[in-house]
Every structure is written in structure tokens, then in C-alpha cells.
Amino acid sequence: MAKSFAKTLAFLLSPSNTRLRLTSASSRLYATAKSVPTRPRFAPPSAEDDEVDVIPSEGISRPLSEVLRELNKKVPDSVIKVRTEDNFATKYVPWHIVNRIMNLHAPEWSGEVRNIVYSPDGKSVSVVYRVTIYGTDAEIYRESSGTASVEDAGYGDPVQKAEAMAFRRACARLGLGLHLYHEDML
């Protein structure tokens, strides 16, 4: 399946000379750089392509400073939500919108849950989340935490809520939506 996906992707996005070759070893895919001759943009895959699956990589990676500059731009008001807790209104960007913005401006990002800890009394759970951004010249990561009450009857389970909060905060530490944390001071 991965082989046909790579062929289709290469067929749709081809004109670059710099590509990645996917090879399978122990059921894992490994990417290695290889220069392959180009073919016309919408030409069907050739017999030569049966030997090497290629995925274009040119134009995806950018220097880290460019990625961070894009992430630091103000988030449109149309995607900002308001949540009220204890008579205090908090503006935030939902996690799925943050995810889409990251995919758009930092396509080589990754995220991972680093830790999940329940409070000793079992009433809350905290999640530590790490977001890593890869540029052509460097990589950078930021971690943050989020905590949710186990007794909160809103959407999702407490771990999901804490993870979404930690993810948004880690992205804010990279600049995404950071203006929401200090806009009342401007």
C-alpha cells in the first residue's frame, strides 16, 4: 500500500530532481536522498519507477527562521474561540485548527506526549507535550503542560483535554497564537 501511495504522490507532484527514495527494512520505511531524472509533470509512472518509489521533497523544507516567522503571525479572529471558567473569559484556538496551521506553515513538525500524571488525590490529570519543528538548517522543540479535572463532564476524557491544552501551549511557545496571551496588554 505504501508503494502505491508513493507512486501516486510522485506522479501528482513530480517535476523536481531532488527526491526521496523509500526502502523497506524490517517493515519500516526509511528515506534516503537520491537524484532521479525528471519526467513530464503529468506523465504516468514508467517501468523504471517500479524499482524506486519517489516522493518529491523540493520546496517543502525551509529554514527554521522562515517557519517561525510564519507561526508568529497573528491568528485570524475567525478561528478564535472563547471559553468561560470561573467568570473569566479565555480566548483560545481549538487544537484541530492549531494542527492545521502547523501542517500549513511547518509541514515537518512532530508532536508527542512526554508524560501523563494523575494527581495524588485522583481529581486531575496533567499531560506534558513536546512539539518539534524541523527546518533545513536546524530543529527546535518546545514542551508545555496541560491539566484537566477528572470530574469535568464536558467533551472528551480528561487526558484528551489535558493533551489538547498542552499541545496548544507548546505551539504558543513556538509563536503560534502567542498574541492571545498578551493582547490585553497591547
Short mmCIF file of N, CA and C in Angstrom, two decimals:
data_model
loop_
_atom_site.label_atom_id
_atom_site.label_comp_id
_atom_site.label_asym_id
_atom_site.label_seq_id
_atom_site.Cartn_x
_atom_site.Cartn_y
_atom_site.Cartn_z
N MET A 1 0.82 -1.19 0.00
CA MET A 1 0.00 0.00 0.00
C MET A 1 0.86 1.26 0.00
N ALA A 2 1.93 1.25 0.81
CA ALA A 2 2.82 2.42 0.85
C ALA A 2 3.48 2.63 -0.51
N LYS A 3 3.75 1.53 -1.21
CA LYS A 3 4.40 1.62 -2.50
C LYS A 3 3.48 2.32 -3.51
N SER A 4 2.20 1.94 -3.53
CA SER A 4 1.27 2.57 -4.48
C SER A 4 1.00 4.02 -4.08
N PHE A 5 0.97 4.32 -2.78
CA PHE A 5 0.79 5.70 -2.33
C PHE A 5 1.94 6.56 -2.78
N ALA A 6 3.17 6.05 -2.62
CA ALA A 6 4.35 6.81 -3.03
C ALA A 6 4.35 7.04 -4.53
N LYS A 7 3.96 6.04 -5.31
CA LYS A 7 3.90 6.20 -6.77
C LYS A 7 2.88 7.26 -7.15
N THR A 8 1.71 7.22 -6.53
CA THR A 8 0.66 8.19 -6.83
C THR A 8 1.11 9.59 -6.48
N LEU A 9 1.71 9.74 -5.29
CA LEU A 9 2.19 11.04 -4.87
C LEU A 9 3.27 11.55 -5.81
N ALA A 10 4.19 10.69 -6.20
CA ALA A 10 5.25 11.09 -7.12
C ALA A 10 4.67 11.48 -8.47
N PHE A 11 3.66 10.75 -8.92
CA PHE A 11 3.02 11.04 -10.19
C PHE A 11 2.36 12.42 -10.17
N LEU A 12 1.70 12.76 -9.05
CA LEU A 12 0.97 14.02 -8.97
C LEU A 12 1.86 15.24 -8.76
N LEU A 13 2.99 15.05 -8.10
CA LEU A 13 3.80 16.20 -7.69
C LEU A 13 5.20 16.23 -8.28
N SER A 14 5.46 15.59 -9.38
CA SER A 14 6.81 15.25 -9.78
C SER A 14 7.87 16.28 -10.07
N PRO A 15 7.85 17.40 -10.72
CA PRO A 15 8.95 17.92 -11.53
C PRO A 15 10.31 18.14 -10.87
N SER A 16 10.55 17.77 -9.68
CA SER A 16 11.82 18.02 -9.01
C SER A 16 12.88 16.96 -9.30
N ASN A 17 14.17 17.37 -9.31
CA ASN A 17 15.27 16.42 -9.44
C ASN A 17 15.65 15.82 -8.09
N THR A 18 15.39 16.54 -7.01
CA THR A 18 15.74 16.07 -5.69
C THR A 18 14.54 15.35 -5.11
N ARG A 19 14.70 14.09 -4.80
CA ARG A 19 13.58 13.29 -4.31
C ARG A 19 14.05 12.36 -3.21
N LEU A 20 13.11 11.74 -2.55
CA LEU A 20 13.43 10.76 -1.53
C LEU A 20 13.07 9.38 -2.03
N ARG A 21 13.93 8.41 -1.77
CA ARG A 21 13.62 7.03 -2.14
C ARG A 21 13.19 6.31 -0.88
N LEU A 22 12.07 5.60 -0.93
CA LEU A 22 11.60 4.84 0.20
C LEU A 22 12.04 3.39 0.05
N THR A 23 12.66 2.86 1.08
CA THR A 23 13.03 1.45 1.08
C THR A 23 12.46 0.82 2.33
N SER A 24 12.14 -0.42 2.25
CA SER A 24 11.54 -1.10 3.38
C SER A 24 12.57 -2.01 4.03
N ALA A 25 12.71 -1.90 5.34
CA ALA A 25 13.61 -2.78 6.09
C ALA A 25 12.94 -3.07 7.41
N SER A 26 12.73 -4.32 7.70
CA SER A 26 12.05 -4.74 8.92
C SER A 26 10.69 -4.06 9.05
N SER A 27 9.97 -3.98 7.98
CA SER A 27 8.63 -3.39 7.89
C SER A 27 8.57 -1.91 8.27
N ARG A 28 9.70 -1.22 8.25
CA ARG A 28 9.73 0.22 8.47
C ARG A 28 10.21 0.89 7.19
N LEU A 29 9.73 2.08 6.94
CA LEU A 29 10.16 2.81 5.77
C LEU A 29 11.29 3.75 6.14
N TYR A 30 12.34 3.73 5.35
CA TYR A 30 13.48 4.61 5.55
C TYR A 30 13.63 5.47 4.31
N ALA A 31 13.88 6.74 4.48
CA ALA A 31 14.03 7.65 3.34
C ALA A 31 15.50 7.94 3.13
N THR A 32 15.94 7.84 1.88
CA THR A 32 17.31 8.20 1.53
C THR A 32 17.27 9.14 0.35
N ALA A 33 18.16 10.12 0.35
CA ALA A 33 18.19 11.09 -0.74
C ALA A 33 18.74 10.43 -1.98
N LYS A 34 18.15 10.73 -3.12
CA LYS A 34 18.62 10.21 -4.39
C LYS A 34 18.19 11.17 -5.48
N SER A 35 19.06 11.38 -6.43
CA SER A 35 18.71 12.20 -7.57
C SER A 35 18.23 11.29 -8.69
N VAL A 36 17.03 11.54 -9.18
CA VAL A 36 16.48 10.74 -10.26
C VAL A 36 16.10 11.65 -11.41
N PRO A 37 16.15 11.16 -12.62
CA PRO A 37 15.77 12.01 -13.75
C PRO A 37 14.29 12.38 -13.66
N THR A 38 14.00 13.58 -14.11
CA THR A 38 12.61 14.03 -14.08
C THR A 38 11.87 13.56 -15.32
N ARG A 39 10.58 13.53 -15.23
CA ARG A 39 9.73 13.23 -16.38
C ARG A 39 8.69 14.32 -16.45
N PRO A 40 7.96 14.43 -17.52
CA PRO A 40 6.93 15.47 -17.62
C PRO A 40 5.98 15.40 -16.44
N ARG A 41 5.47 16.55 -16.03
CA ARG A 41 4.67 16.68 -14.81
C ARG A 41 3.54 15.67 -14.69
N PHE A 42 2.80 15.43 -15.74
CA PHE A 42 1.66 14.53 -15.63
C PHE A 42 1.84 13.24 -16.42
N ALA A 43 3.08 12.83 -16.61
CA ALA A 43 3.35 11.57 -17.30
C ALA A 43 3.07 10.42 -16.35
N PRO A 44 2.53 9.32 -16.85
CA PRO A 44 2.28 8.17 -15.97
C PRO A 44 3.60 7.55 -15.52
N PRO A 45 3.60 6.83 -14.40
CA PRO A 45 4.81 6.18 -13.93
C PRO A 45 5.36 5.21 -14.99
N SER A 46 6.67 5.14 -15.08
CA SER A 46 7.31 4.25 -16.06
C SER A 46 7.75 2.96 -15.38
N ALA A 47 8.27 2.03 -16.19
CA ALA A 47 8.77 0.77 -15.65
C ALA A 47 9.93 1.02 -14.69
N GLU A 48 10.70 2.07 -14.94
CA GLU A 48 11.82 2.43 -14.07
C GLU A 48 11.32 2.76 -12.67
N ASP A 49 10.13 3.33 -12.58
CA ASP A 49 9.57 3.70 -11.29
C ASP A 49 9.19 2.48 -10.45
N ASP A 50 9.03 1.32 -11.08
CA ASP A 50 8.73 0.12 -10.32
C ASP A 50 9.87 -0.25 -9.38
N GLU A 51 11.09 0.14 -9.75
CA GLU A 51 12.26 -0.18 -8.94
C GLU A 51 12.42 0.81 -7.78
N VAL A 52 12.06 2.07 -7.99
CA VAL A 52 12.28 3.10 -6.99
C VAL A 52 11.00 3.91 -6.81
N ASP A 53 10.49 3.94 -5.59
CA ASP A 53 9.37 4.81 -5.28
C ASP A 53 9.94 6.16 -4.86
N VAL A 54 9.43 7.23 -5.43
CA VAL A 54 9.98 8.55 -5.14
C VAL A 54 8.91 9.47 -4.61
N ILE A 55 9.33 10.32 -3.70
CA ILE A 55 8.45 11.35 -3.16
C ILE A 55 9.18 12.66 -3.30
N PRO A 56 8.60 13.65 -3.97
CA PRO A 56 9.27 14.94 -4.12
C PRO A 56 9.48 15.59 -2.77
N SER A 57 10.62 16.22 -2.60
CA SER A 57 10.89 16.90 -1.34
C SER A 57 11.26 18.36 -1.55
N GLU A 58 11.52 18.78 -2.75
CA GLU A 58 11.94 20.14 -3.01
C GLU A 58 10.80 21.11 -2.70
N GLY A 59 11.10 22.17 -2.02
CA GLY A 59 10.10 23.19 -1.74
C GLY A 59 9.33 22.97 -0.45
N ILE A 60 9.47 21.79 0.16
CA ILE A 60 8.75 21.55 1.41
C ILE A 60 9.53 22.13 2.57
N SER A 61 10.80 21.78 2.67
CA SER A 61 11.64 22.25 3.77
C SER A 61 12.04 23.70 3.56
N ARG A 62 12.10 24.42 4.68
CA ARG A 62 12.54 25.82 4.66
C ARG A 62 13.42 26.05 5.88
N PRO A 63 14.19 27.13 5.85
CA PRO A 63 14.97 27.45 7.05
C PRO A 63 14.04 27.67 8.25
N LEU A 64 14.53 27.33 9.41
CA LEU A 64 13.73 27.43 10.63
C LEU A 64 13.24 28.85 10.87
N SER A 65 14.04 29.85 10.55
CA SER A 65 13.63 31.25 10.78
C SER A 65 12.37 31.59 9.97
N GLU A 66 12.25 31.06 8.75
CA GLU A 66 11.06 31.31 7.93
C GLU A 66 9.83 30.64 8.54
N VAL A 67 10.00 29.42 9.01
CA VAL A 67 8.88 28.70 9.63
C VAL A 67 8.40 29.44 10.86
N LEU A 68 9.33 29.86 11.71
CA LEU A 68 8.96 30.58 12.94
C LEU A 68 8.33 31.93 12.63
N ARG A 69 8.79 32.60 11.60
CA ARG A 69 8.20 33.88 11.19
C ARG A 69 6.73 33.68 10.82
N GLU A 70 6.43 32.61 10.09
CA GLU A 70 5.05 32.32 9.70
C GLU A 70 4.19 31.98 10.91
N LEU A 71 4.73 31.20 11.83
CA LEU A 71 3.97 30.80 13.01
C LEU A 71 3.69 31.98 13.94
N ASN A 72 4.54 33.00 13.91
CA ASN A 72 4.36 34.15 14.79
C ASN A 72 3.36 35.18 14.28
N LYS A 73 2.81 34.95 13.09
CA LYS A 73 1.80 35.88 12.58
C LYS A 73 0.52 35.74 13.38
N LYS A 74 -0.22 36.82 13.45
CA LYS A 74 -1.47 36.82 14.21
C LYS A 74 -2.47 35.83 13.61
N VAL A 75 -3.12 35.07 14.48
CA VAL A 75 -4.14 34.10 14.06
C VAL A 75 -5.41 34.87 13.73
N PRO A 76 -6.09 34.53 12.63
CA PRO A 76 -7.33 35.24 12.28
C PRO A 76 -8.38 35.14 13.39
N ASP A 77 -9.10 36.22 13.61
CA ASP A 77 -10.14 36.25 14.64
C ASP A 77 -11.22 35.19 14.39
N SER A 78 -11.42 34.81 13.14
CA SER A 78 -12.47 33.86 12.80
C SER A 78 -12.24 32.47 13.39
N VAL A 79 -11.01 32.13 13.76
CA VAL A 79 -10.73 30.80 14.32
C VAL A 79 -10.58 30.81 15.83
N ILE A 80 -10.68 31.97 16.43
CA ILE A 80 -10.51 32.10 17.88
C ILE A 80 -11.84 31.82 18.58
N LYS A 81 -11.79 31.00 19.61
CA LYS A 81 -12.96 30.65 20.42
C LYS A 81 -12.78 31.27 21.81
N VAL A 82 -13.90 31.39 22.53
CA VAL A 82 -13.87 31.93 23.90
C VAL A 82 -14.49 30.90 24.83
N ARG A 83 -13.79 30.63 25.92
CA ARG A 83 -14.28 29.71 26.94
C ARG A 83 -14.34 30.49 28.25
N THR A 84 -15.42 30.30 29.01
CA THR A 84 -15.56 30.99 30.28
C THR A 84 -15.46 29.99 31.42
N GLU A 85 -14.53 30.23 32.31
CA GLU A 85 -14.35 29.41 33.51
C GLU A 85 -14.23 30.34 34.71
N ASP A 86 -14.99 30.07 35.72
CA ASP A 86 -14.98 30.88 36.94
C ASP A 86 -15.17 32.36 36.63
N ASN A 87 -16.13 32.67 35.76
CA ASN A 87 -16.45 34.04 35.35
C ASN A 87 -15.28 34.78 34.71
N PHE A 88 -14.38 34.04 34.11
CA PHE A 88 -13.23 34.63 33.43
C PHE A 88 -13.19 34.09 32.01
N ALA A 89 -13.26 34.99 31.03
CA ALA A 89 -13.26 34.59 29.62
C ALA A 89 -11.82 34.39 29.13
N THR A 90 -11.59 33.27 28.46
CA THR A 90 -10.28 32.95 27.91
C THR A 90 -10.41 32.70 26.42
N LYS A 91 -9.58 33.40 25.64
CA LYS A 91 -9.56 33.17 24.20
C LYS A 91 -8.56 32.07 23.91
N TYR A 92 -8.92 31.21 22.94
CA TYR A 92 -8.02 30.12 22.55
C TYR A 92 -8.32 29.71 21.11
N VAL A 93 -7.39 28.97 20.53
CA VAL A 93 -7.57 28.40 19.20
C VAL A 93 -7.73 26.89 19.42
N PRO A 94 -8.81 26.29 18.92
CA PRO A 94 -9.01 24.84 19.12
C PRO A 94 -7.83 24.03 18.57
N TRP A 95 -7.57 22.90 19.21
CA TRP A 95 -6.40 22.09 18.86
C TRP A 95 -6.40 21.67 17.40
N HIS A 96 -7.57 21.36 16.83
CA HIS A 96 -7.60 20.89 15.44
C HIS A 96 -7.25 22.01 14.46
N ILE A 97 -7.54 23.26 14.83
CA ILE A 97 -7.14 24.41 14.00
C ILE A 97 -5.63 24.62 14.14
N VAL A 98 -5.11 24.51 15.36
CA VAL A 98 -3.67 24.62 15.58
C VAL A 98 -2.95 23.56 14.75
N ASN A 99 -3.48 22.35 14.75
CA ASN A 99 -2.89 21.26 13.97
C ASN A 99 -2.84 21.61 12.48
N ARG A 100 -3.91 22.16 11.95
CA ARG A 100 -3.95 22.53 10.54
C ARG A 100 -2.98 23.67 10.23
N ILE A 101 -2.87 24.63 11.12
CA ILE A 101 -1.92 25.73 10.92
C ILE A 101 -0.50 25.20 10.93
N MET A 102 -0.21 24.28 11.85
CA MET A 102 1.13 23.68 11.90
C MET A 102 1.42 22.92 10.60
N ASN A 103 0.45 22.18 10.10
CA ASN A 103 0.63 21.45 8.85
C ASN A 103 0.88 22.39 7.67
N LEU A 104 0.25 23.55 7.70
CA LEU A 104 0.40 24.51 6.62
C LEU A 104 1.74 25.23 6.67
N HIS A 105 2.11 25.74 7.83
CA HIS A 105 3.30 26.58 7.94
C HIS A 105 4.57 25.84 8.37
N ALA A 106 4.42 24.69 8.99
CA ALA A 106 5.59 23.91 9.45
C ALA A 106 5.35 22.44 9.12
N PRO A 107 5.30 22.10 7.82
CA PRO A 107 4.92 20.73 7.46
C PRO A 107 5.79 19.64 8.05
N GLU A 108 7.02 19.95 8.40
CA GLU A 108 7.89 18.95 9.02
C GLU A 108 7.89 19.10 10.54
N TRP A 109 6.73 19.10 11.15
CA TRP A 109 6.65 19.19 12.60
C TRP A 109 6.26 17.81 13.13
N SER A 110 6.55 17.60 14.39
CA SER A 110 6.10 16.38 15.04
C SER A 110 5.71 16.72 16.47
N GLY A 111 4.86 15.90 17.04
CA GLY A 111 4.42 16.11 18.41
C GLY A 111 4.32 14.80 19.14
N GLU A 112 4.56 14.85 20.43
CA GLU A 112 4.49 13.63 21.22
C GLU A 112 4.14 13.93 22.66
N VAL A 113 3.37 13.02 23.25
CA VAL A 113 3.07 13.10 24.68
C VAL A 113 4.31 12.59 25.41
N ARG A 114 4.83 13.41 26.30
CA ARG A 114 6.05 13.05 27.03
C ARG A 114 5.74 12.42 28.39
N ASN A 115 4.61 12.82 28.99
CA ASN A 115 4.30 12.33 30.32
C ASN A 115 2.82 12.53 30.61
N ILE A 116 2.23 11.59 31.34
CA ILE A 116 0.86 11.70 31.83
C ILE A 116 0.91 11.39 33.32
N VAL A 117 0.43 12.34 34.14
CA VAL A 117 0.50 12.16 35.59
C VAL A 117 -0.85 12.52 36.20
N TYR A 118 -1.39 11.60 36.98
CA TYR A 118 -2.60 11.87 37.74
C TYR A 118 -2.21 12.45 39.09
N SER A 119 -3.00 13.39 39.58
CA SER A 119 -2.70 13.99 40.88
C SER A 119 -2.85 12.91 41.96
N PRO A 120 -2.19 13.10 43.10
CA PRO A 120 -2.27 12.09 44.17
C PRO A 120 -3.70 11.81 44.63
N ASP A 121 -4.56 12.84 44.59
CA ASP A 121 -5.94 12.63 45.01
C ASP A 121 -6.82 12.10 43.88
N GLY A 122 -6.27 11.98 42.67
CA GLY A 122 -7.00 11.43 41.54
C GLY A 122 -8.03 12.36 40.92
N LYS A 123 -7.99 13.64 41.29
CA LYS A 123 -9.00 14.59 40.80
C LYS A 123 -8.60 15.31 39.53
N SER A 124 -7.32 15.23 39.13
CA SER A 124 -6.87 15.89 37.90
C SER A 124 -5.77 15.08 37.24
N VAL A 125 -5.57 15.38 35.97
CA VAL A 125 -4.52 14.72 35.21
C VAL A 125 -3.74 15.79 34.47
N SER A 126 -2.43 15.65 34.42
CA SER A 126 -1.57 16.58 33.70
C SER A 126 -0.83 15.84 32.60
N VAL A 127 -0.70 16.49 31.46
CA VAL A 127 -0.01 15.92 30.31
C VAL A 127 1.10 16.89 29.90
N VAL A 128 2.29 16.35 29.63
CA VAL A 128 3.39 17.14 29.08
C VAL A 128 3.49 16.75 27.61
N TYR A 129 3.51 17.76 26.74
CA TYR A 129 3.52 17.54 25.29
C TYR A 129 4.70 18.27 24.68
N ARG A 130 5.37 17.63 23.72
CA ARG A 130 6.51 18.24 23.02
C ARG A 130 6.17 18.41 21.55
N VAL A 131 6.41 19.62 21.03
CA VAL A 131 6.27 19.90 19.60
C VAL A 131 7.65 20.21 19.07
N THR A 132 8.04 19.54 17.98
CA THR A 132 9.34 19.75 17.34
C THR A 132 9.10 20.25 15.93
N ILE A 133 9.84 21.29 15.54
CA ILE A 133 9.78 21.83 14.19
C ILE A 133 11.14 21.61 13.55
N TYR A 134 11.13 21.11 12.33
CA TYR A 134 12.35 20.83 11.59
C TYR A 134 12.49 21.82 10.44
N GLY A 135 13.62 22.48 10.38
CA GLY A 135 13.94 23.36 9.26
C GLY A 135 15.11 22.77 8.49
N THR A 136 15.46 23.40 7.39
CA THR A 136 16.59 22.90 6.61
C THR A 136 17.91 23.12 7.34
N ASP A 137 17.94 24.08 8.26
CA ASP A 137 19.19 24.43 8.93
C ASP A 137 19.24 24.04 10.40
N ALA A 138 18.10 23.71 10.99
CA ALA A 138 18.07 23.38 12.42
C ALA A 138 16.72 22.78 12.78
N GLU A 139 16.63 22.33 14.01
CA GLU A 139 15.35 21.91 14.55
C GLU A 139 15.21 22.50 15.94
N ILE A 140 13.96 22.68 16.36
CA ILE A 140 13.70 23.28 17.66
C ILE A 140 12.49 22.59 18.26
N TYR A 141 12.49 22.43 19.57
CA TYR A 141 11.31 21.87 20.21
C TYR A 141 10.95 22.71 21.43
N ARG A 142 9.68 22.63 21.77
CA ARG A 142 9.16 23.27 22.98
C ARG A 142 8.20 22.30 23.64
N GLU A 143 8.23 22.28 24.97
CA GLU A 143 7.32 21.44 25.73
C GLU A 143 6.44 22.32 26.59
N SER A 144 5.27 21.81 26.86
CA SER A 144 4.37 22.51 27.77
C SER A 144 3.44 21.48 28.41
N SER A 145 2.72 21.91 29.42
CA SER A 145 1.82 21.00 30.11
C SER A 145 0.40 21.53 30.07
N GLY A 146 -0.52 20.64 30.28
CA GLY A 146 -1.93 20.98 30.38
C GLY A 146 -2.54 20.11 31.46
N THR A 147 -3.48 20.66 32.21
CA THR A 147 -4.11 19.92 33.30
C THR A 147 -5.63 20.00 33.16
N ALA A 148 -6.29 18.89 33.38
CA ALA A 148 -7.76 18.84 33.30
C ALA A 148 -8.30 18.12 34.52
N SER A 149 -9.47 18.54 34.94
CA SER A 149 -10.15 17.91 36.06
C SER A 149 -10.79 16.61 35.61
N VAL A 150 -10.68 15.59 36.43
CA VAL A 150 -11.29 14.31 36.12
C VAL A 150 -12.81 14.41 36.23
N GLU A 151 -13.28 15.34 37.05
CA GLU A 151 -14.72 15.48 37.29
C GLU A 151 -15.43 16.33 36.24
N ASP A 152 -14.69 17.00 35.37
CA ASP A 152 -15.29 17.84 34.33
C ASP A 152 -16.08 16.96 33.36
N ALA A 153 -17.35 17.28 33.18
CA ALA A 153 -18.24 16.45 32.35
C ALA A 153 -18.36 16.96 30.93
N GLY A 154 -17.49 17.88 30.50
CA GLY A 154 -17.54 18.41 29.14
C GLY A 154 -17.12 17.37 28.13
N TYR A 155 -16.75 17.81 26.95
CA TYR A 155 -16.35 16.91 25.86
C TYR A 155 -15.12 16.09 26.22
N GLY A 156 -15.02 14.90 25.67
CA GLY A 156 -13.82 14.08 25.78
C GLY A 156 -13.45 13.67 27.19
N ASP A 157 -12.43 12.84 27.27
CA ASP A 157 -11.96 12.43 28.59
C ASP A 157 -10.88 13.41 29.08
N PRO A 158 -10.56 13.37 30.37
CA PRO A 158 -9.60 14.33 30.93
C PRO A 158 -8.22 14.31 30.28
N VAL A 159 -7.73 13.14 29.88
CA VAL A 159 -6.42 13.06 29.25
C VAL A 159 -6.44 13.78 27.90
N GLN A 160 -7.52 13.60 27.13
CA GLN A 160 -7.66 14.30 25.85
C GLN A 160 -7.65 15.81 26.05
N LYS A 161 -8.37 16.28 27.04
CA LYS A 161 -8.43 17.72 27.32
C LYS A 161 -7.07 18.26 27.71
N ALA A 162 -6.39 17.55 28.60
CA ALA A 162 -5.07 17.99 29.06
C ALA A 162 -4.07 17.95 27.91
N GLU A 163 -4.15 16.93 27.05
CA GLU A 163 -3.24 16.84 25.91
C GLU A 163 -3.48 17.99 24.93
N ALA A 164 -4.75 18.30 24.64
CA ALA A 164 -5.07 19.40 23.72
C ALA A 164 -4.54 20.72 24.27
N MET A 165 -4.71 20.93 25.56
CA MET A 165 -4.22 22.15 26.19
C MET A 165 -2.69 22.23 26.12
N ALA A 166 -2.03 21.14 26.42
CA ALA A 166 -0.56 21.11 26.39
C ALA A 166 -0.05 21.32 24.96
N PHE A 167 -0.72 20.72 23.98
CA PHE A 167 -0.34 20.88 22.58
C PHE A 167 -0.45 22.34 22.16
N ARG A 168 -1.58 22.98 22.47
CA ARG A 168 -1.76 24.40 22.12
C ARG A 168 -0.71 25.26 22.79
N ARG A 169 -0.41 24.99 24.04
CA ARG A 169 0.58 25.80 24.76
C ARG A 169 1.99 25.60 24.21
N ALA A 170 2.33 24.37 23.85
CA ALA A 170 3.65 24.12 23.26
C ALA A 170 3.78 24.86 21.93
N CYS A 171 2.71 24.86 21.13
CA CYS A 171 2.72 25.59 19.86
C CYS A 171 2.81 27.10 20.11
N ALA A 172 2.15 27.58 21.16
CA ALA A 172 2.25 29.01 21.51
C ALA A 172 3.68 29.37 21.90
N ARG A 173 4.39 28.45 22.53
CA ARG A 173 5.80 28.72 22.88
C ARG A 173 6.67 28.81 21.65
N LEU A 174 6.16 28.30 20.52
CA LEU A 174 6.85 28.46 19.23
C LEU A 174 6.33 29.69 18.48
N GLY A 175 5.33 30.37 19.04
CA GLY A 175 4.82 31.60 18.46
C GLY A 175 3.40 31.52 17.94
N LEU A 176 2.83 30.34 17.77
CA LEU A 176 1.50 30.20 17.19
C LEU A 176 0.42 30.61 18.18
N GLY A 177 -0.25 31.71 17.89
CA GLY A 177 -1.31 32.20 18.76
C GLY A 177 -0.80 32.86 20.03
N LEU A 178 0.47 33.14 20.08
CA LEU A 178 1.06 33.73 21.28
C LEU A 178 0.45 35.09 21.61
N HIS A 179 0.01 35.80 20.60
CA HIS A 179 -0.60 37.11 20.83
C HIS A 179 -1.85 37.04 21.72
N LEU A 180 -2.50 35.90 21.76
CA LEU A 180 -3.71 35.75 22.60
C LEU A 180 -3.38 35.83 24.09
N TYR A 181 -2.14 35.52 24.45
CA TYR A 181 -1.75 35.53 25.85
C TYR A 181 -1.43 36.93 26.37
N HIS A 182 -1.19 37.86 25.47
CA HIS A 182 -0.82 39.20 25.93
C HIS A 182 -1.51 40.33 25.18
N GLU A 183 -2.59 40.02 24.43
CA GLU A 183 -3.21 41.06 23.63
C GLU A 183 -3.88 42.15 24.46
N ASP A 184 -4.30 41.82 25.69
CA ASP A 184 -4.90 42.84 26.53
C ASP A 184 -3.86 43.84 27.04
N MET A 185 -2.58 43.53 26.90
CA MET A 185 -1.51 44.44 27.32
C MET A 185 -1.09 45.38 26.19
N LEU A 186 -1.54 45.10 24.97
CA LEU A 186 -1.15 45.92 23.83
C LEU A 186 -1.91 47.20 23.74
#
